XYZ file of C-alpha atoms in Angstrom:
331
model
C 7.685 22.289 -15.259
C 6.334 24.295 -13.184
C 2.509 23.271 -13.136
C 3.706 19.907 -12.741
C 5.411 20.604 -9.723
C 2.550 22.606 -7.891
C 0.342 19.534 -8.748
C 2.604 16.676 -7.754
C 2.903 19.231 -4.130
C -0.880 19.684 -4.061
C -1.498 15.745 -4.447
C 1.091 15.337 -1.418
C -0.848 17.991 0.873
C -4.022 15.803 -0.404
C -2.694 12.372 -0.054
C -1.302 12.910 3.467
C -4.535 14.294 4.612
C -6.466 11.840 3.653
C -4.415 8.992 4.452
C -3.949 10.276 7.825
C -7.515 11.354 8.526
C -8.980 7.811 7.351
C -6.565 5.342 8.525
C -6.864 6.951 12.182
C -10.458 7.372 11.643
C -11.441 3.428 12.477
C -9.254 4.126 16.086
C -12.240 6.827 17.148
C -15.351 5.605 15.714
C -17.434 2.389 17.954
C -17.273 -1.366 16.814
C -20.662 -0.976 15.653
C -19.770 1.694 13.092
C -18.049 -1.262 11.434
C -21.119 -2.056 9.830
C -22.141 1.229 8.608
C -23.341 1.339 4.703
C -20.067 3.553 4.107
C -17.835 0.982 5.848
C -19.363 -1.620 3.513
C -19.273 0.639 0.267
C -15.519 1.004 0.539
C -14.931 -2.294 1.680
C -17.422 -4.495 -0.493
C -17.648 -2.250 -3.896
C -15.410 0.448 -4.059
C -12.288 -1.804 -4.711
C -13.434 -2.928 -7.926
C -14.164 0.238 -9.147
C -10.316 0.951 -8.153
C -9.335 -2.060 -9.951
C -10.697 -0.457 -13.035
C -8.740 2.429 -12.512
C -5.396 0.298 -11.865
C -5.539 -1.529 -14.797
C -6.314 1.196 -17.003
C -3.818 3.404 -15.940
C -1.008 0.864 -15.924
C -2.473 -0.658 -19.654
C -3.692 2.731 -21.385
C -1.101 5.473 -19.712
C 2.329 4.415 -18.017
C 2.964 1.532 -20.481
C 2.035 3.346 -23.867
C 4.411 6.258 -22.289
C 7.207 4.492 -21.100
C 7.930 3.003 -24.198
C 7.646 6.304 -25.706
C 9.994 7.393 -23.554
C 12.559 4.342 -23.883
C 12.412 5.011 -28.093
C 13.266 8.467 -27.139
C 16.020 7.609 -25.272
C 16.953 4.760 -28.077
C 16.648 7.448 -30.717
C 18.786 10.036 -28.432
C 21.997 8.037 -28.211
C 21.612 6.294 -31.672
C 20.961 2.689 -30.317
C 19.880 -0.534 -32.221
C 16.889 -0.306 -34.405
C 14.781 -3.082 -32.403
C 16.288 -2.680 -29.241
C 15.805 -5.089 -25.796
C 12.568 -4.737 -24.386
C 12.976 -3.313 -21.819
C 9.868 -1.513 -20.618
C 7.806 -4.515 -21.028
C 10.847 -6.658 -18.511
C 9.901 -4.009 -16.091
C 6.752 -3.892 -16.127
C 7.085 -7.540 -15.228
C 9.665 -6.726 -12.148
C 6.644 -4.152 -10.956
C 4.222 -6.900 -10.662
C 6.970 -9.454 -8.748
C 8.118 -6.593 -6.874
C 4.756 -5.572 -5.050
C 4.097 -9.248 -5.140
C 7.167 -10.125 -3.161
C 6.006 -7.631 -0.779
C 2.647 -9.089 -0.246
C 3.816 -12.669 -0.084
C 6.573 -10.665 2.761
C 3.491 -9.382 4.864
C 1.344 -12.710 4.059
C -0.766 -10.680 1.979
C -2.595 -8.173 4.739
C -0.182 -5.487 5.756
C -2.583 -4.304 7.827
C -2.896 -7.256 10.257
C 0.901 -7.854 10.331
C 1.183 -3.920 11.157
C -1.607 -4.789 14.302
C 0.816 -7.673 14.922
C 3.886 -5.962 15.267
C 2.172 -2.999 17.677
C 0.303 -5.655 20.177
C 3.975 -6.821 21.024
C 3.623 -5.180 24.716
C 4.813 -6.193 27.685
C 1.682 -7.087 30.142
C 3.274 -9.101 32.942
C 5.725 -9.082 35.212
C 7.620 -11.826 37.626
C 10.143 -10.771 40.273
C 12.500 -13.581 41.227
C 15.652 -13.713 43.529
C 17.779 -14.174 39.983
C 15.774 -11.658 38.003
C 12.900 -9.244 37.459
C 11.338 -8.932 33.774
C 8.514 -7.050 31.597
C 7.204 -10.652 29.144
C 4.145 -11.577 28.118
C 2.828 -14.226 25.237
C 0.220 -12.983 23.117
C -1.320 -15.458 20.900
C -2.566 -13.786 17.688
C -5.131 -15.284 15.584
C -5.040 -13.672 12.105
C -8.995 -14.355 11.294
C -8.710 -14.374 7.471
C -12.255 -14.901 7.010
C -12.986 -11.403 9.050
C -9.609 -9.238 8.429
C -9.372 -8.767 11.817
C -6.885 -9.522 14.737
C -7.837 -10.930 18.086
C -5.527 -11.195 20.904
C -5.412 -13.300 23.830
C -4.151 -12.229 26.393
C -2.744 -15.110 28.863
C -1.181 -15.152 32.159
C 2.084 -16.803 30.958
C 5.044 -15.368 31.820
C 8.299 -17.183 30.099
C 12.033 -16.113 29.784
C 12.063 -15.231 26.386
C 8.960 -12.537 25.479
C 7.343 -13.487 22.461
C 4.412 -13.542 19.822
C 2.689 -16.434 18.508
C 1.004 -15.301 15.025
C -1.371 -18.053 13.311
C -2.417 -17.437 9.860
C -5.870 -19.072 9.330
C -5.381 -21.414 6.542
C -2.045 -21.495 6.192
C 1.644 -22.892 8.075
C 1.591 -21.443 11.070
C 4.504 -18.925 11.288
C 6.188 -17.906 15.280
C 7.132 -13.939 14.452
C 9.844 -13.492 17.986
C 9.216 -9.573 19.328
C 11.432 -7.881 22.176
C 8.400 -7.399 24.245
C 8.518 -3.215 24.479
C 10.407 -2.928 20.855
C 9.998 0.954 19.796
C 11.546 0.452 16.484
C 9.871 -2.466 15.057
C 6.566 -0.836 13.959
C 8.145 1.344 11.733
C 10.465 -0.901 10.346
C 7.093 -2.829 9.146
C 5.197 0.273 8.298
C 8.123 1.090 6.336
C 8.198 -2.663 4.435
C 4.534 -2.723 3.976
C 4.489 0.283 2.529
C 6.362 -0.301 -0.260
C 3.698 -0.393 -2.944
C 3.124 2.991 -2.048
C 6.754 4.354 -2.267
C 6.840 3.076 -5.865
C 2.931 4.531 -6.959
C 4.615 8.059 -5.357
C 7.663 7.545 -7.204
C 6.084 6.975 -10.504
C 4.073 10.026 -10.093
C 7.285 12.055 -9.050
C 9.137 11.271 -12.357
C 6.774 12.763 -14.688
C 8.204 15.511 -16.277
C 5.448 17.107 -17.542
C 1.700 17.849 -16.557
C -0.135 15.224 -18.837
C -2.417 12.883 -19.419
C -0.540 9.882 -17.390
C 0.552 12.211 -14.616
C -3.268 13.140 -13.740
C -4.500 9.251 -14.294
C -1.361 8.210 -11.822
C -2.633 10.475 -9.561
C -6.007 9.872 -9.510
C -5.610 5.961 -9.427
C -3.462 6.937 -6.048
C -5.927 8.811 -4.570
C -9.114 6.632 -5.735
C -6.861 3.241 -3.411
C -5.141 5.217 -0.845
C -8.453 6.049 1.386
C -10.032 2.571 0.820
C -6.318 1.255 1.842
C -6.176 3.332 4.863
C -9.415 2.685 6.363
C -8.506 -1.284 5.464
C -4.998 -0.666 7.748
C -6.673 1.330 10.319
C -10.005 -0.894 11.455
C -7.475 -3.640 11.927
C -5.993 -1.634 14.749
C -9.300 -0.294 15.838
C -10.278 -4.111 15.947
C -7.290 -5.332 18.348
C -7.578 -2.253 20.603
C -7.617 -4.561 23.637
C -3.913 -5.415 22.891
C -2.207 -2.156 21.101
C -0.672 0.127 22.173
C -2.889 3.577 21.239
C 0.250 5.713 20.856
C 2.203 3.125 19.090
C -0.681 2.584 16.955
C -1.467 6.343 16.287
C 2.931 6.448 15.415
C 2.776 3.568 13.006
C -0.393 5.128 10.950
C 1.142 8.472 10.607
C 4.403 7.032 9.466
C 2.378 4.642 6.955
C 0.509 7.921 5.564
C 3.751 9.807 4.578
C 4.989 6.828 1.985
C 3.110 8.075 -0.513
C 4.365 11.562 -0.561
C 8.070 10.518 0.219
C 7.630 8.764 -2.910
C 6.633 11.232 -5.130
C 9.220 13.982 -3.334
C 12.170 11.295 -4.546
C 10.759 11.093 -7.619
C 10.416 14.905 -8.351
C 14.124 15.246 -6.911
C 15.435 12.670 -9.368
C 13.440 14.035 -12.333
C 14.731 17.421 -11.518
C 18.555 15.968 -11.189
C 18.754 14.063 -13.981
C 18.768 15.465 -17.474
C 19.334 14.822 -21.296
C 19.038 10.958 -22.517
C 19.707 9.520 -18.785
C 16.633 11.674 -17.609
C 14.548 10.202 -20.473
C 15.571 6.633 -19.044
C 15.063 7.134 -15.600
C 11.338 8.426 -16.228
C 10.939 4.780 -18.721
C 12.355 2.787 -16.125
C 10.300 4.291 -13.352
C 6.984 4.358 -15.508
C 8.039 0.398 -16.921
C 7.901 -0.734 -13.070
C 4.905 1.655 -12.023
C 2.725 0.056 -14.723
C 3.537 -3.610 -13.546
C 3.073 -2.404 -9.992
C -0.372 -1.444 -11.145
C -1.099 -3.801 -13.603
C -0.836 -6.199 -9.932
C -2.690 -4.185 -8.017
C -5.819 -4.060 -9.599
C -5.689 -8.203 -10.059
C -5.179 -7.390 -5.995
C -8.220 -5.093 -5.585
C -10.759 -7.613 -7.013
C -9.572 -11.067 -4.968
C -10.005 -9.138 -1.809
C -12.074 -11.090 0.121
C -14.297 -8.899 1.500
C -14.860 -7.272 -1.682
C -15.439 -10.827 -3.408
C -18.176 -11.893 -0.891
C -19.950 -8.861 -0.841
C -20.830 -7.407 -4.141
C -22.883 -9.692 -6.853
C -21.262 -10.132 -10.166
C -23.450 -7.658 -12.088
C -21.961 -4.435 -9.559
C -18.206 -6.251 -9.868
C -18.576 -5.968 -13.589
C -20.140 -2.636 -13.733
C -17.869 -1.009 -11.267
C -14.486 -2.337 -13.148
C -15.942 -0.897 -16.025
C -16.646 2.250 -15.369
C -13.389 2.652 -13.844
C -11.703 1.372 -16.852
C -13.752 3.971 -18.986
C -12.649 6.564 -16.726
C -9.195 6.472 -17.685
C -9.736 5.508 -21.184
C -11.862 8.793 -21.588
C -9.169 10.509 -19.835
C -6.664 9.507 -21.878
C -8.830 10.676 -25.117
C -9.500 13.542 -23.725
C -6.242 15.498 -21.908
């Protein structure tokens, strides 16, 4: 018990490090250092090798051992022979969970995070009835370049508010309360959801094993490719966001993770006997699916799709799912 805790706190001093470090890192560094060979490696090749490491671990380590965990539990209270299953339902509610939250966020958080911190007041119009902060900002959502450009016009209406147009898709109007404090976190919080539930499946593991070091490292291999990905769409609409707010919303997005493996160590450590045993196969059942969709995720990332050739996708998924199958032979 206890070498699982000191890892689990290690990999939260780690993952908040790192997340902070490279999602603000894109906020400092010129436009030009866009196109640096490590801005394209974690981009354009990296995320397959990830996807490797997502699919294995969900496939080889949290499935296998949450239904371990749920016969356990079956076997602990004497239940039916071939009972529902269960796991497998879950691991299905994973994927449609972190789906939902995708389809939510219209599949970049990052650019809806950008979004929500360019809603600033830039303009303001004194008249005999009233005197108001407003501005319209319309936001082009350039899916073709993951980035966020904002035009700034010299508009100035009643109601403050943000026009957001999704390349390729029905336009959506997103209405902002032009200086709303609140409202970046609130999205942080919702786009970081995915990252609450990899924490939390981390958290519930019991014991230091096998699936609790492939968990972790499948974590760690996303988060800093993730965080760069959230951070150079700030670092691209720096004309129209706020610094501060941005810097806020960044730091709040980098302490999901850990939050999420805190709760789950908390819980883990609450619950005991046969409900313990089902907690940790419920919250390994919907880890796996949440997984299982995020490596399907890493691989139709556009930028990743148009810039590696098929013979570095295939070799890069590979070797990440040999990672994790050697690690689960081996530990």
């Amino acid at each position: 018990m206890d070498d699982i805790f000191w890892f689990n706190a290690a990999i939260c001093v780690l993952l908040l490090v790192l997340t902070i470090f490279f999602s603000l890192l894109p906020l400092f560094m010129s436009a030009a250092s866009s196109e640096s060979y490590w801005h394209k490696l974690m981009q354009e090749k990296l995320p397959f090798l990830t996807a490797g490491v997502f699919l294995s671990t969900g496939m080889i380590h949290l499935l296998p051992d949450a239904v371990k965990l749920y016969n356990q539990y079956n076997q602990m209270i004497d239940g039916p022979d071939e009972p529902y299953p269960l796991v497998y339902f879950l691991a299905c509610m994973g994927c449609f969970l972190v789906w939902s939250v995708d389809s939510l966020n219209f599949g970049d958080s990052g650019k809806m995070m950008a979004v929500a911190a360019a809603a600033q007041p830039h303009c303001a119009f004194p008249t005999s009835l009233h005197s108001y902060f407003y501005t319209e900002v319309d936001v082009l959502l350039a899916g073709n370049k993951c980035a966020v450009d904002v035009d700034k016009r010299d508009q100035c209406v009643s109601d403050p508010h943000v026009h957001a147009h999704v390349s390729g898709s029905v336009s959506e109007h997103i209405v902002f309360s032009g200086d709303s404090v609140v409202l970046p976190y609130l999205l942080a919080a919702l786009f970081s959801l995915h990252s609450l539930i990899a924490g939390f499946t981390l958290g519930m593991n019991a014991s230091m094993s096998s699936t609790a070091l492939a968990t972790a490292v499948a974590i760690v291999s996303h988060k800093f490719i993730e965080a760069v990905s959230v951070g150079a769409n700030f670092a691209k609409a720096r004309s129209g966001v706020n610094p501060q707010r941005s810097i806020a919303v960044l730091v709040t997005y980098s302490f999901m993770t850990p939050v999420g493996i805190v709760t789950g160590m908390s819980l883990s450590a609450a619950l005991q006997g046969p409900t313990g045993v089902l907690a940790q196969a419920i919250a390994l059942g919907i880890g796996s699916g949440s997984f299982i969709y995020l490596a399907f995720h890493e691989v139709t990332e556009e930028d990743a799709v148009q810039g590696a050739s098929t013979t570095e996708k295939l070799s890069l998924f590979l070797t990440g799912v040999s990672v994790m199958a050697a690690l689960a032979a081996c530990v």
